[in-house]
mmCIF file of C-alpha atoms and ligand atoms in Angstrom:
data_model
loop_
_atom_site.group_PDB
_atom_site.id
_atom_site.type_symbol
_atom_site.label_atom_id
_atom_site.label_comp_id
_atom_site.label_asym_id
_atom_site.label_seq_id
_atom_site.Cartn_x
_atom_site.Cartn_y
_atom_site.Cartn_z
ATOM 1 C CA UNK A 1 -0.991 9.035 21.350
ATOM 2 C CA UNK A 2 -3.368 10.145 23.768
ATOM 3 C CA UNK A 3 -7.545 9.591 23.581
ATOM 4 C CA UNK A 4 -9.491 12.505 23.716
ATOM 5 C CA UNK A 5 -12.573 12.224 22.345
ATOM 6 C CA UNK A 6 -15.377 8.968 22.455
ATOM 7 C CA UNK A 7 -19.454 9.552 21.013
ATOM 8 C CA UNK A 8 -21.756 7.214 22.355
ATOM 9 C CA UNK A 9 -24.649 5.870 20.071
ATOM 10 C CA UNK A 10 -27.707 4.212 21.317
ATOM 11 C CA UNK A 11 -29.105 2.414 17.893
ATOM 12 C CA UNK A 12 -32.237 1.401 16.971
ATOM 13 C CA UNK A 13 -32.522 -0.312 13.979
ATOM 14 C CA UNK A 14 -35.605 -2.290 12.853
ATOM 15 C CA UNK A 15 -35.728 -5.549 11.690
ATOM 16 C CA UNK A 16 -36.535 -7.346 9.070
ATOM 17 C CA UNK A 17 -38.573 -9.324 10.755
ATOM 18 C CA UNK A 18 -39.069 -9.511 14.559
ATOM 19 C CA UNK A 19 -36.735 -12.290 16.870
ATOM 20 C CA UNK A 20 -38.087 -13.901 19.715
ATOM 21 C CA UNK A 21 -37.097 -16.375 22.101
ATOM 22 C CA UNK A 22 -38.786 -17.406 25.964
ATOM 23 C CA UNK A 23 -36.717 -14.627 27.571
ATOM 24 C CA UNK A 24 -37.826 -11.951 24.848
ATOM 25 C CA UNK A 25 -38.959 -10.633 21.544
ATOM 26 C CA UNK A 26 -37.134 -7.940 19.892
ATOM 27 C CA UNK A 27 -38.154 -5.749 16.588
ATOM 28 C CA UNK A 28 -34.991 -3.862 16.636
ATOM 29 C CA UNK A 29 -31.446 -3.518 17.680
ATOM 30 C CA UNK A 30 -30.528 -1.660 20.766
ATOM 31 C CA UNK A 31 -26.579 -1.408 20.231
ATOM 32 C CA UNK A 32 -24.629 0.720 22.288
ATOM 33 C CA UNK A 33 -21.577 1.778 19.889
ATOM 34 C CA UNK A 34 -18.541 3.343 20.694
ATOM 35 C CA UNK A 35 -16.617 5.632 18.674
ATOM 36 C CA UNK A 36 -13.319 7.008 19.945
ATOM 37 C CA UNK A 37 -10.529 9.488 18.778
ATOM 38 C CA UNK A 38 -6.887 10.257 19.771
ATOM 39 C CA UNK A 39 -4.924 13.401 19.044
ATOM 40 C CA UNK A 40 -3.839 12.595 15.615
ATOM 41 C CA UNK A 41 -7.895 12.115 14.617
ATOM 42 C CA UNK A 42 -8.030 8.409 14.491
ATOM 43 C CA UNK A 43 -11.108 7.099 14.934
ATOM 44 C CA UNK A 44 -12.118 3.624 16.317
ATOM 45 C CA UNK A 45 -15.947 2.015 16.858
ATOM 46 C CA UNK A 46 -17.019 -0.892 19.034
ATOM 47 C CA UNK A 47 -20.220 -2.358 20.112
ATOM 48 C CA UNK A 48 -21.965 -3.819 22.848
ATOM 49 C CA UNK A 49 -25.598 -5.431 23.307
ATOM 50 C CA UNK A 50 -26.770 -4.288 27.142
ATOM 51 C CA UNK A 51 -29.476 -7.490 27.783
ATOM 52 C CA UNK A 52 -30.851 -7.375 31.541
ATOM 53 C CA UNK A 53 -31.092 -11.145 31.037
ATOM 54 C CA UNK A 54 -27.447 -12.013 30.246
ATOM 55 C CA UNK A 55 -25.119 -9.449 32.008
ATOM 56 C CA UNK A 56 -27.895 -7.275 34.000
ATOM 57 C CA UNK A 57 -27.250 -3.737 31.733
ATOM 58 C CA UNK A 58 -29.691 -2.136 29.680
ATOM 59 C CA UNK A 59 -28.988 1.081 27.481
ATOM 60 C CA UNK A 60 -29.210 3.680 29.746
ATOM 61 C CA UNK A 61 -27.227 1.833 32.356
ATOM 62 C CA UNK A 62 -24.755 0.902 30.014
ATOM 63 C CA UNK A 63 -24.460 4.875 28.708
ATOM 64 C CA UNK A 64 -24.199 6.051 31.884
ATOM 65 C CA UNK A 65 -21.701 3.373 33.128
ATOM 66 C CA UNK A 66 -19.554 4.563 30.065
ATOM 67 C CA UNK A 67 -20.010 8.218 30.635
ATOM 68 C CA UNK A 68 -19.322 8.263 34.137
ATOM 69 C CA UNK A 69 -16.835 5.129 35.390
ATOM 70 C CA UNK A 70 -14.697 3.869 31.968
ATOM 71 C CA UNK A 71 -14.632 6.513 29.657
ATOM 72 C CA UNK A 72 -13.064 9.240 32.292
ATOM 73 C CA UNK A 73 -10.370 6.844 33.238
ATOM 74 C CA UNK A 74 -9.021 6.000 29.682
ATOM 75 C CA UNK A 75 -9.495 9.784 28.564
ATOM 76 C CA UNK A 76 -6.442 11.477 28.114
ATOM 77 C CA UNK A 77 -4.172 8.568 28.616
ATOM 78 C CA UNK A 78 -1.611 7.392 26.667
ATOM 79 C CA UNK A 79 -3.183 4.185 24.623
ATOM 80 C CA UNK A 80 -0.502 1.417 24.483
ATOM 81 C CA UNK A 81 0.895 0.455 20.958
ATOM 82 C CA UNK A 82 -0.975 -2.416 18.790
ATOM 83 C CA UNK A 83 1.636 -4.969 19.455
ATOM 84 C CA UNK A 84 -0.886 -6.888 21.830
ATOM 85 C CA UNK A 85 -4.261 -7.728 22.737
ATOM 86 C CA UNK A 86 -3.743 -8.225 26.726
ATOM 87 C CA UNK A 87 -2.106 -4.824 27.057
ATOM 88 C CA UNK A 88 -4.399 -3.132 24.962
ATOM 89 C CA UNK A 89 -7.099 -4.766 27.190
ATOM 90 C CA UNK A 90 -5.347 -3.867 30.533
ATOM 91 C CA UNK A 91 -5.627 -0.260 29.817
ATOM 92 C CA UNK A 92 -9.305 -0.494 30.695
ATOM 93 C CA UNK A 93 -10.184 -0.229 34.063
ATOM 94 C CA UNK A 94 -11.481 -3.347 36.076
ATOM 95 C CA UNK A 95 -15.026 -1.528 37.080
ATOM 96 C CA UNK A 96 -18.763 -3.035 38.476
ATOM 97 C CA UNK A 97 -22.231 -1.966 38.022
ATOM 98 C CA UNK A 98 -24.769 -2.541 41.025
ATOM 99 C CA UNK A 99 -27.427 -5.004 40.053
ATOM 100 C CA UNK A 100 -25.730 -6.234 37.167
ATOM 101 C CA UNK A 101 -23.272 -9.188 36.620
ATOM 102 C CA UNK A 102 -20.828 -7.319 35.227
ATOM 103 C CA UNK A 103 -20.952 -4.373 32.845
ATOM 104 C CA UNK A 104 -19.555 -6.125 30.282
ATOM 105 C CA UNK A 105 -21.674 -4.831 26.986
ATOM 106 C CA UNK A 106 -20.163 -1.985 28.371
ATOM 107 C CA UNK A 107 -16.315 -2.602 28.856
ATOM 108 C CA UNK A 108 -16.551 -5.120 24.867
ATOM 109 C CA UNK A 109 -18.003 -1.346 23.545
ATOM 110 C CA UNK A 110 -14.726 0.743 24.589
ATOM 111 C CA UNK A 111 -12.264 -2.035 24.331
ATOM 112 C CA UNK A 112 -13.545 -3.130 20.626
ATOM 113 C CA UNK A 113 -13.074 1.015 19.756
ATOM 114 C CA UNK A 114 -9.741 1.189 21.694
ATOM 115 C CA UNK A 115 -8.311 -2.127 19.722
ATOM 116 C CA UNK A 116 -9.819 -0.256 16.355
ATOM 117 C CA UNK A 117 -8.179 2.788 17.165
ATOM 118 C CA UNK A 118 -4.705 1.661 18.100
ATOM 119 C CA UNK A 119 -4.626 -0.628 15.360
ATOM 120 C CA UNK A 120 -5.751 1.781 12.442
ATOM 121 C CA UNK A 121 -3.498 4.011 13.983
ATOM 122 C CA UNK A 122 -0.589 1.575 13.151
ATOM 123 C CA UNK A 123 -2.241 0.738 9.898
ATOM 124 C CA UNK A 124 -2.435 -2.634 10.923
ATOM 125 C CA UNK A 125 -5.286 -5.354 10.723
ATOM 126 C CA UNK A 126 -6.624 -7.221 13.748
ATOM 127 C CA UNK A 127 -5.079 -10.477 12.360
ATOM 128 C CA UNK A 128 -2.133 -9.119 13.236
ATOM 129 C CA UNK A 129 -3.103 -9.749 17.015
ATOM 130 C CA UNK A 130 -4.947 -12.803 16.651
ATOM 131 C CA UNK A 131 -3.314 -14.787 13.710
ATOM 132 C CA UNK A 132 -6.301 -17.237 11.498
ATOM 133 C CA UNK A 133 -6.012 -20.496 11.457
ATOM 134 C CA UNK A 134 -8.644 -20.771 8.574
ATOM 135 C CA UNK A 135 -9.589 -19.275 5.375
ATOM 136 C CA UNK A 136 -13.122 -18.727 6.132
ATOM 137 C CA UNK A 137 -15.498 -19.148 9.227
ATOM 138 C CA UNK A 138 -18.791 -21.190 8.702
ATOM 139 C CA UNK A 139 -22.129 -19.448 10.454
ATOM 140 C CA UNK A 140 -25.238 -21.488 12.012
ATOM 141 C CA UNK A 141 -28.767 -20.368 11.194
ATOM 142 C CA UNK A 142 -30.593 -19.805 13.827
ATOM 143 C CA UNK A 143 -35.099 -20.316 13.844
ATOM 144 C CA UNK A 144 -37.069 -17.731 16.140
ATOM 145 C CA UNK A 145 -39.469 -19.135 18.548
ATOM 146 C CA UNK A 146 -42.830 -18.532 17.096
ATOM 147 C CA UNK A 147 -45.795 -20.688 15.361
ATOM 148 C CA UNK A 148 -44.472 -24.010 14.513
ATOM 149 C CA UNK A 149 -45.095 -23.733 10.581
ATOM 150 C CA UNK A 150 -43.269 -20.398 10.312
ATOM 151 C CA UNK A 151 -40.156 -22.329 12.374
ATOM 152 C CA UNK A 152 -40.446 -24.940 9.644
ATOM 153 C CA UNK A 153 -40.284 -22.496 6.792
ATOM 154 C CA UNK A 154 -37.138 -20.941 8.307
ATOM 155 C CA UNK A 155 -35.576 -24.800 8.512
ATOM 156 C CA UNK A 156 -36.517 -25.012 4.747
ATOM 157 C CA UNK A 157 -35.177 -21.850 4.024
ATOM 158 C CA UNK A 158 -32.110 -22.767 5.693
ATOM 159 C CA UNK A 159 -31.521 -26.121 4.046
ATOM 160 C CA UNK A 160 -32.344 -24.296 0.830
ATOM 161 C CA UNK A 161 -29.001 -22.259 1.311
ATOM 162 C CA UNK A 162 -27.003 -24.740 2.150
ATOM 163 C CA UNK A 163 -26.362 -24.232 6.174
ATOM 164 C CA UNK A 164 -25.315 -27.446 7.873
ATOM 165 C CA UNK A 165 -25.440 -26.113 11.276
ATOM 166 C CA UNK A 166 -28.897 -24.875 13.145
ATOM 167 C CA UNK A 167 -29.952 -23.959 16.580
ATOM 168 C CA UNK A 168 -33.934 -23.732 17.423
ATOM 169 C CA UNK A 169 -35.579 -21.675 20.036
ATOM 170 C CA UNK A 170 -36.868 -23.951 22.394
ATOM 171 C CA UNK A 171 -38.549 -23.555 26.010
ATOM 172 C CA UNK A 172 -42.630 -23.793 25.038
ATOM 173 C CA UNK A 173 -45.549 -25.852 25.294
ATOM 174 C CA UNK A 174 -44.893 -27.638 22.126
ATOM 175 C CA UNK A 175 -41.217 -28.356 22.701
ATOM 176 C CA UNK A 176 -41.526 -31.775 21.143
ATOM 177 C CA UNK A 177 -43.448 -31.061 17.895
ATOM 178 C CA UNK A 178 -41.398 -28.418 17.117
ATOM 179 C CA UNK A 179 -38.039 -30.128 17.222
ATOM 180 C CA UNK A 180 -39.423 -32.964 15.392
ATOM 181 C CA UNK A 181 -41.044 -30.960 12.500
ATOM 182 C CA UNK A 182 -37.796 -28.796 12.402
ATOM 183 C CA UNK A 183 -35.410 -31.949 12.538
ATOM 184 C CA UNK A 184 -37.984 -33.456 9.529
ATOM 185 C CA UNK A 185 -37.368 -30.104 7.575
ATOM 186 C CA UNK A 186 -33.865 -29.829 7.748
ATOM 187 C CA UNK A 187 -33.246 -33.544 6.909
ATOM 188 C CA UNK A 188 -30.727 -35.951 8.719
ATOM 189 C CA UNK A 189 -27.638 -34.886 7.044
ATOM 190 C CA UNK A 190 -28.045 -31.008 8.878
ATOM 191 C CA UNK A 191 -26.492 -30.786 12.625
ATOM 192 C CA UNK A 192 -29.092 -29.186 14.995
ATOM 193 C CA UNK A 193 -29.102 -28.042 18.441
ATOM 194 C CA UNK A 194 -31.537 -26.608 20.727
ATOM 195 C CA UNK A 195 -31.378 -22.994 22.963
ATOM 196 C CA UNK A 196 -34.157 -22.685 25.862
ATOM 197 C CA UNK A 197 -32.681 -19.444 27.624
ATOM 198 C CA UNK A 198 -33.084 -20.583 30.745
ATOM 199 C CA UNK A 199 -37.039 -21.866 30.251
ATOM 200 C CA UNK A 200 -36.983 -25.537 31.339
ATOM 201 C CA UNK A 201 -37.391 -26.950 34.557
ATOM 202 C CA UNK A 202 -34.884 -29.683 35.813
ATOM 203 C CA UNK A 203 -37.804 -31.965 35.417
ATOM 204 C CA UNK A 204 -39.099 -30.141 32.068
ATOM 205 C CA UNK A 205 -35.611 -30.179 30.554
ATOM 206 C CA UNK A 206 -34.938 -33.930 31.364
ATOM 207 C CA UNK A 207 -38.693 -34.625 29.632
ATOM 208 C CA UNK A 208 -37.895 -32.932 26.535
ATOM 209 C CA UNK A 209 -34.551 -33.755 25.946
ATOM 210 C CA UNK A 210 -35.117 -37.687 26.618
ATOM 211 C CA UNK A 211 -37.818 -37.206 23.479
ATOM 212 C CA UNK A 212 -36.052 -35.393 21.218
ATOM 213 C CA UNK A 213 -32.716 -37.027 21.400
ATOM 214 C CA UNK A 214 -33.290 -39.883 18.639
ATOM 215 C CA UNK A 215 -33.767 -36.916 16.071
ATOM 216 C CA UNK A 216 -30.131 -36.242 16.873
ATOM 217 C CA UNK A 217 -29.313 -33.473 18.885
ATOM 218 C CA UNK A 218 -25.973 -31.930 18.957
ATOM 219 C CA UNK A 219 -26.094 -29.754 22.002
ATOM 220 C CA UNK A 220 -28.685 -27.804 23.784
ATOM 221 C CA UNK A 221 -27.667 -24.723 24.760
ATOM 222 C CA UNK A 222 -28.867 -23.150 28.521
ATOM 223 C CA UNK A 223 -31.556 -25.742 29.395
ATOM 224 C CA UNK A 224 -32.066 -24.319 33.291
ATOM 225 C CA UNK A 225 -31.928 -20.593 34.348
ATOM 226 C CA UNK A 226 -28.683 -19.133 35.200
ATOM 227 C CA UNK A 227 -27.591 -20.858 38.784
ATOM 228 C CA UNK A 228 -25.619 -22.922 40.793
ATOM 229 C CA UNK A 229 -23.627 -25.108 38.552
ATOM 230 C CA UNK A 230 -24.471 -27.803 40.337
ATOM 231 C CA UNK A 231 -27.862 -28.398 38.898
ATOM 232 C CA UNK A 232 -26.440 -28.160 35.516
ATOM 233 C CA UNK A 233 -23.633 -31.134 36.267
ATOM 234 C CA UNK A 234 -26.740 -33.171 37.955
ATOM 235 C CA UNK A 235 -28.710 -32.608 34.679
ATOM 236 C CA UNK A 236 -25.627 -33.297 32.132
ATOM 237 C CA UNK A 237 -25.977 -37.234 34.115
ATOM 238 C CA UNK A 238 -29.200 -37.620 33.147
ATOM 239 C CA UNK A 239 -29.938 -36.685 29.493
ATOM 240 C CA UNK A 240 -27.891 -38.091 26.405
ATOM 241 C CA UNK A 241 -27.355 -34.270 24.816
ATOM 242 C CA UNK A 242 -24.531 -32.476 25.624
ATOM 243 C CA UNK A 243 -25.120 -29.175 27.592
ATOM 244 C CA UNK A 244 -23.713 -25.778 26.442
ATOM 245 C CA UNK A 245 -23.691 -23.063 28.879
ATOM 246 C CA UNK A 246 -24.597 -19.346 27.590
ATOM 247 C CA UNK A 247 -26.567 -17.121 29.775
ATOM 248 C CA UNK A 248 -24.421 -19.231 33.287
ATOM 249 C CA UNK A 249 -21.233 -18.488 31.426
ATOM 250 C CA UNK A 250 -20.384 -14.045 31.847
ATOM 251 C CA UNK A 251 -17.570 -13.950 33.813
ATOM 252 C CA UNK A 252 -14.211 -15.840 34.295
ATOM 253 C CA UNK A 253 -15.451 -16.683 37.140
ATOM 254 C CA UNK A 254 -18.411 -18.657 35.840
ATOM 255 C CA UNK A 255 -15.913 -20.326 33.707
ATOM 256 C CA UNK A 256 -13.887 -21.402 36.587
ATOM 257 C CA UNK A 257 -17.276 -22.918 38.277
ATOM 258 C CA UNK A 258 -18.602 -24.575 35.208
ATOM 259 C CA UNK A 259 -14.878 -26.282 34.803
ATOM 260 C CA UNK A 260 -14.679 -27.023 38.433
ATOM 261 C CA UNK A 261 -17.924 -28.757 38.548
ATOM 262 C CA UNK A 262 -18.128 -30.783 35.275
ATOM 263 C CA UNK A 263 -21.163 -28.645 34.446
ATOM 264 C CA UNK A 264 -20.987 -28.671 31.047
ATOM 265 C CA UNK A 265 -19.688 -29.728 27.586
ATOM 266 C CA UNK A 266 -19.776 -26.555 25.873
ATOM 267 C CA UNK A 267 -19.485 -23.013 26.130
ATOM 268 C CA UNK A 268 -21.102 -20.475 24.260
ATOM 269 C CA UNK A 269 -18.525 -17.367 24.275
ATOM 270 C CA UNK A 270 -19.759 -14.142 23.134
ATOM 271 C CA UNK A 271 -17.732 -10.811 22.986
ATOM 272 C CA UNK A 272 -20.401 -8.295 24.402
ATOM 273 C CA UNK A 273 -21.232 -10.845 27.002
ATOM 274 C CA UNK A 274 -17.735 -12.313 27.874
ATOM 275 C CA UNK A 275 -16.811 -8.097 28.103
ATOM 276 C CA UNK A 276 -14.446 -8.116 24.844
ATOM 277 C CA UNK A 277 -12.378 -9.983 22.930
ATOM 278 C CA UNK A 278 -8.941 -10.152 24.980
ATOM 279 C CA UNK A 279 -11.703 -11.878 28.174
ATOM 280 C CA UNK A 280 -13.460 -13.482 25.571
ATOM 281 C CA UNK A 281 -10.346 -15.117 23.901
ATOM 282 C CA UNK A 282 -9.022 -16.131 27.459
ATOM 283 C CA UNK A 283 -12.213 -17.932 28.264
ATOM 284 C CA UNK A 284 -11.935 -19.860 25.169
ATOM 285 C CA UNK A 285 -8.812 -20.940 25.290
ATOM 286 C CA UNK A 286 -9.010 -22.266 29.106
ATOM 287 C CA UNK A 287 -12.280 -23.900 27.755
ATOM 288 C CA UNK A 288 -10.075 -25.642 26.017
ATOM 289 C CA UNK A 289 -6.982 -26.588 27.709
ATOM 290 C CA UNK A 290 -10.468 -28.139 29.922
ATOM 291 C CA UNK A 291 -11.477 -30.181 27.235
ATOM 292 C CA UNK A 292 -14.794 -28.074 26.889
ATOM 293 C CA UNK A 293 -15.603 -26.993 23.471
ATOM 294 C CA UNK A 294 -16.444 -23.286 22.079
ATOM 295 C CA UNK A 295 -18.987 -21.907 20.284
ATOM 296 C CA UNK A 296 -18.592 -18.224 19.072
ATOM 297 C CA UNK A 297 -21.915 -16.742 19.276
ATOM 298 C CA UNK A 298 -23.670 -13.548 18.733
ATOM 299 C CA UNK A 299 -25.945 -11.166 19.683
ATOM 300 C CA UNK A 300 -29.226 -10.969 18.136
ATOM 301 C CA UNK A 301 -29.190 -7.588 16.161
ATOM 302 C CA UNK A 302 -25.855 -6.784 16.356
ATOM 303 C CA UNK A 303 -24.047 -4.670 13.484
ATOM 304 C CA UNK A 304 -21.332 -5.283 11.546
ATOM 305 C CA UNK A 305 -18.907 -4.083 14.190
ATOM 306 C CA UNK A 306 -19.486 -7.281 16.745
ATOM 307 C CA UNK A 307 -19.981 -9.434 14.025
ATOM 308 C CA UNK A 308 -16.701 -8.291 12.876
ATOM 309 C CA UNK A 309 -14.931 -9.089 16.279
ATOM 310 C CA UNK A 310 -16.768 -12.252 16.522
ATOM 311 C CA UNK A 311 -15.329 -13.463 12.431
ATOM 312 C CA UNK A 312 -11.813 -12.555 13.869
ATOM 313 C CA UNK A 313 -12.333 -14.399 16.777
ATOM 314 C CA UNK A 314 -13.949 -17.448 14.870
ATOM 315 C CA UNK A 315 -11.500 -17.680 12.887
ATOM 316 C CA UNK A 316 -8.289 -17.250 15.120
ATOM 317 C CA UNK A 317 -9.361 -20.309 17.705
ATOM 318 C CA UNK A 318 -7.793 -23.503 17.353
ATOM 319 C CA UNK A 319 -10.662 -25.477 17.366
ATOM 320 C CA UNK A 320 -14.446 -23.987 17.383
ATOM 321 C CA UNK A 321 -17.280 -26.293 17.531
ATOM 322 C CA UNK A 322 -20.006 -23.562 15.984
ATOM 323 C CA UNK A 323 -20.126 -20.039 14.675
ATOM 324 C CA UNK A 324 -23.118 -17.671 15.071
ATOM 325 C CA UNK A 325 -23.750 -14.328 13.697
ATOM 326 C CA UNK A 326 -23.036 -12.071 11.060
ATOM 327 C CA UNK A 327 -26.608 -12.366 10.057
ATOM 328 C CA UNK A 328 -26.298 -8.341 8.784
ATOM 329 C CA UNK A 329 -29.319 -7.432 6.333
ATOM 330 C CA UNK A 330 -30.621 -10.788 7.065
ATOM 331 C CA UNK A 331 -32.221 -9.186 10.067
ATOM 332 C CA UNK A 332 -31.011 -5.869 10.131
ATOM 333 C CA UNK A 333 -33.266 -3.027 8.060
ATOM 334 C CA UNK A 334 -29.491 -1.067 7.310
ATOM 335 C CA UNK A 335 -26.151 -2.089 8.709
ATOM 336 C CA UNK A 336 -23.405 0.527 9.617
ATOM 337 C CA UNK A 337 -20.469 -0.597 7.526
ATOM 338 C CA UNK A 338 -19.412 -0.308 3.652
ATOM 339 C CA UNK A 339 -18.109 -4.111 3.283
ATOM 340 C CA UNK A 340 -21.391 -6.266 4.032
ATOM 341 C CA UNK A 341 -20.572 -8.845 7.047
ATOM 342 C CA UNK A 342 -23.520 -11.039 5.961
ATOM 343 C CA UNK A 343 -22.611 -14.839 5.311
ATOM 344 C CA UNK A 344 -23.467 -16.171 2.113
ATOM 345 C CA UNK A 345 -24.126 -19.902 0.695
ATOM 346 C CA UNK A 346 -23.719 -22.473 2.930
ATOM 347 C CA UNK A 347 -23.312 -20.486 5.739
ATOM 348 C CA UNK A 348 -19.650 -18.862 4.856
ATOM 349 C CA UNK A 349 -18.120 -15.993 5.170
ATOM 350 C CA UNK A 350 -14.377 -14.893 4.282
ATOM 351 C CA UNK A 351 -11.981 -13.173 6.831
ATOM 352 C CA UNK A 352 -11.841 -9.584 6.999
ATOM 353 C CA UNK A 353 -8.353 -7.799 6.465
ATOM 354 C CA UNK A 354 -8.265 -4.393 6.269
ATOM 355 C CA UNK A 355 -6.736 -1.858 9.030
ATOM 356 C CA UNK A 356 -8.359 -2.754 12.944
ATOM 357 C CA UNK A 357 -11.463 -4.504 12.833
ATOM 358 C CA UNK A 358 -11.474 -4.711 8.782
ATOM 359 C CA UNK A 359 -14.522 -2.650 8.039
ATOM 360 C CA UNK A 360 -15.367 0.763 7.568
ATOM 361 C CA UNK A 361 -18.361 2.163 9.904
ATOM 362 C CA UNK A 362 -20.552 4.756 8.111
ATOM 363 C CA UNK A 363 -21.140 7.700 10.611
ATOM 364 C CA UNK A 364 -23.824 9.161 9.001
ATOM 365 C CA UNK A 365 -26.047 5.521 9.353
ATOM 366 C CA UNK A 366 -25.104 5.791 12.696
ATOM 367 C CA UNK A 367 -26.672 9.061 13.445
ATOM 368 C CA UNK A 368 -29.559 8.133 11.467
ATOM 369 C CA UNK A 369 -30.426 4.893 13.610
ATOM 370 C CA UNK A 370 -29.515 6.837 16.734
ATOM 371 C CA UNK A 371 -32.462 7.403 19.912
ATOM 372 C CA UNK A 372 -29.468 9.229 21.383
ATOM 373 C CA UNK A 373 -25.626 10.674 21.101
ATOM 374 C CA UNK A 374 -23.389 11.418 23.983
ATOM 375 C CA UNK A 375 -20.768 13.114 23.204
ATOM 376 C CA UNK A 376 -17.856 12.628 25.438
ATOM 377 C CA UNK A 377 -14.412 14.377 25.736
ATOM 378 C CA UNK A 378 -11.207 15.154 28.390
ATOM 379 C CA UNK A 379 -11.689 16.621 31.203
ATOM 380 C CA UNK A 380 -9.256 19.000 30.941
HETATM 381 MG MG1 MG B 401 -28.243 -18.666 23.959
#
């Protein structure tokens, strides 16, 4: 069954309430999503989250990298059967994008709607591909930067539903304060770890961490811009939190540095980042077979269709140290599916089993939230 037909939607949908961290603060979602079709009419939707600071892509990039260099060189081919995810992966070209890392919002977009496709074609649910190993996958909350009291509120909120795991914003003035009134909100029994995106000094990040370590601090995720991985080892030797690396972890390659150098004690894998879930799965399990641990995380914003990828993928790891996303209507004004993705108490959420990625994208929300549509089809 041949492709021969893909729409391109760049969404906007508003927030609930706007996210912010020290790299940015964002009032809606910017989604790219995917939608393709083969001969018979079977349709199949990714996503992918262009961020200049994680991969280098932004919307138009990303639209134009998909127009112009992927989509024309899976067009009209033959898509392999749903049997398995590294062949269905392999049928996407290996491309790059000048000034970016790698245009991987780009290539998770086409291969999340090329998996969908060819599985829905077959009838067949993504655990087919990537077998559970649990019943259920257990989300983090995760606090905004912002005024300290309103971070507080969101810890109370938080221990109010039940969540044992949550991450805090970090990489500001008040650093300290706001880990300690955060930690004294949640209470001692909830696990907590810390994000800076990149803020901190070396000196900065060995100040703050040293502090806030007797509140109990599971892992703090990105202390030190993205660079050599060296500074990140030397750092690991001289603070008593383990390290997880998110925006210095894109590629396989920065997985093979990060390994190599003893750089870290966690990574933070994310589909739209990692460039889709066959790459993503690969870097998590040679994380590891390296005795690193995982954390599935998410893009802030995303829909239901990357949150979907990221449950399956949750869920189908041997081990996984923490789960973000599927924050839906918790953020989102609308979502795009008919089954709601959003966790509930305690931070759960049960596995999704219908055909491909297990929910059913609503077409008409998607034009509604759309700044703009591409429509793409074969050349011939
Ligand atoms: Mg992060």
């Amino acid at each position: 069954m041949r492709l021969v037909a893909a729409t391109l939607y760049a969404l906007r949908i508003p927030f609930v309430e706007s996210f912010s961290h020290s790299a940015t603060e964002r009032r809606w979602s910017d989604s790219v999503v995917v939608r393709v079709r083969d001969e018979a009419g079977t349709e199949g939707f990714g996503e992918g989250t262009p961020r200049p600071y994680v991969t280098g892509e932004i919307v138009e990039t990303m639209l134009e990298h998909l127009t112009c260099e992927l989509w024309p060189r899976v067009a009209d081919r033959e898509l392999p059967p749903a049997c398995n995810l590294e062949a269905l992966a392999a049928f996407l070209p290996e491309t790059s994008l000048a000034g970016a890392i790698a245009p991987h919002a780009s290539r998770a977009a086409l291969e999340l709607a090329v998996l969908d496709c060819a599985l829905r074609r077959a009838g067949r649910p993504l655990a087919t591909l990537l077998p559970p190993r649990r019943s259920r996958v257990t989300y983090s909350g995760v606090i905004t930067a912002g005024p300290i009291p309103r971070a507080v509120q969101h810890a109370r909120q938080m221990r109010a539903i039940g969540l044992h795991d949550v991450k805090v914003k970090v990489g500001f003035d008040d650093d300290i304060a706001r880990v300690t009134a955060v930690r004294e909100a949640l209470g001692h029994d909830a696990s907590l770890r810390l994000d800076a995106n990149g803020a901190w000094s070396f000196e900065r990040a060995v100040h703050v961490l040293n502090a806030v370590a007797p509140l109990g601090i599971a892992a703090v995720e990105q202390p030190l811009p993205r660079g050599p991985v060296e500074d990140l080892a030397r750092l690991r030797q001289a603070i008593p939190v383990p390290i997880m690396a998110d925006e210095s972890l894109v590629t396989p390659a920065d997985a093979e540095a990060l390994i190599a150098g003893e750089a870290v004690d966690l990574f933070n894998v994310r589909i739209s980042k990692c460039g889709g879930l066959a790459r993503s799965l690969a870097i998590a399990e040679r994380a590891a077979k390296a005795g690193v641990g995982v954390q599935v995380g998410s893009q802030v914003g995303e829909t239901a269709i990357l949150s979907a990828a990221g449950r399956h993928l949750a869920a189908a790891l041997p081990t996984v140290a923490f789960v973000e996303g599927s924050f839906g209507t918790l953020l989102l004004a609308e979502d795009v599916s008919v089954e709601s993705v959003r966790f509930g108490h305690r931070g759960e959420a049960s596995l999704l089993t219908g055909p491909g990625l297990g929910i059913r994208v609503v077409e008409e929300r998607l034009r509604r939230r759309t700044v703009a549509v591409h429509e793409l089809t074969t050349a011939g």
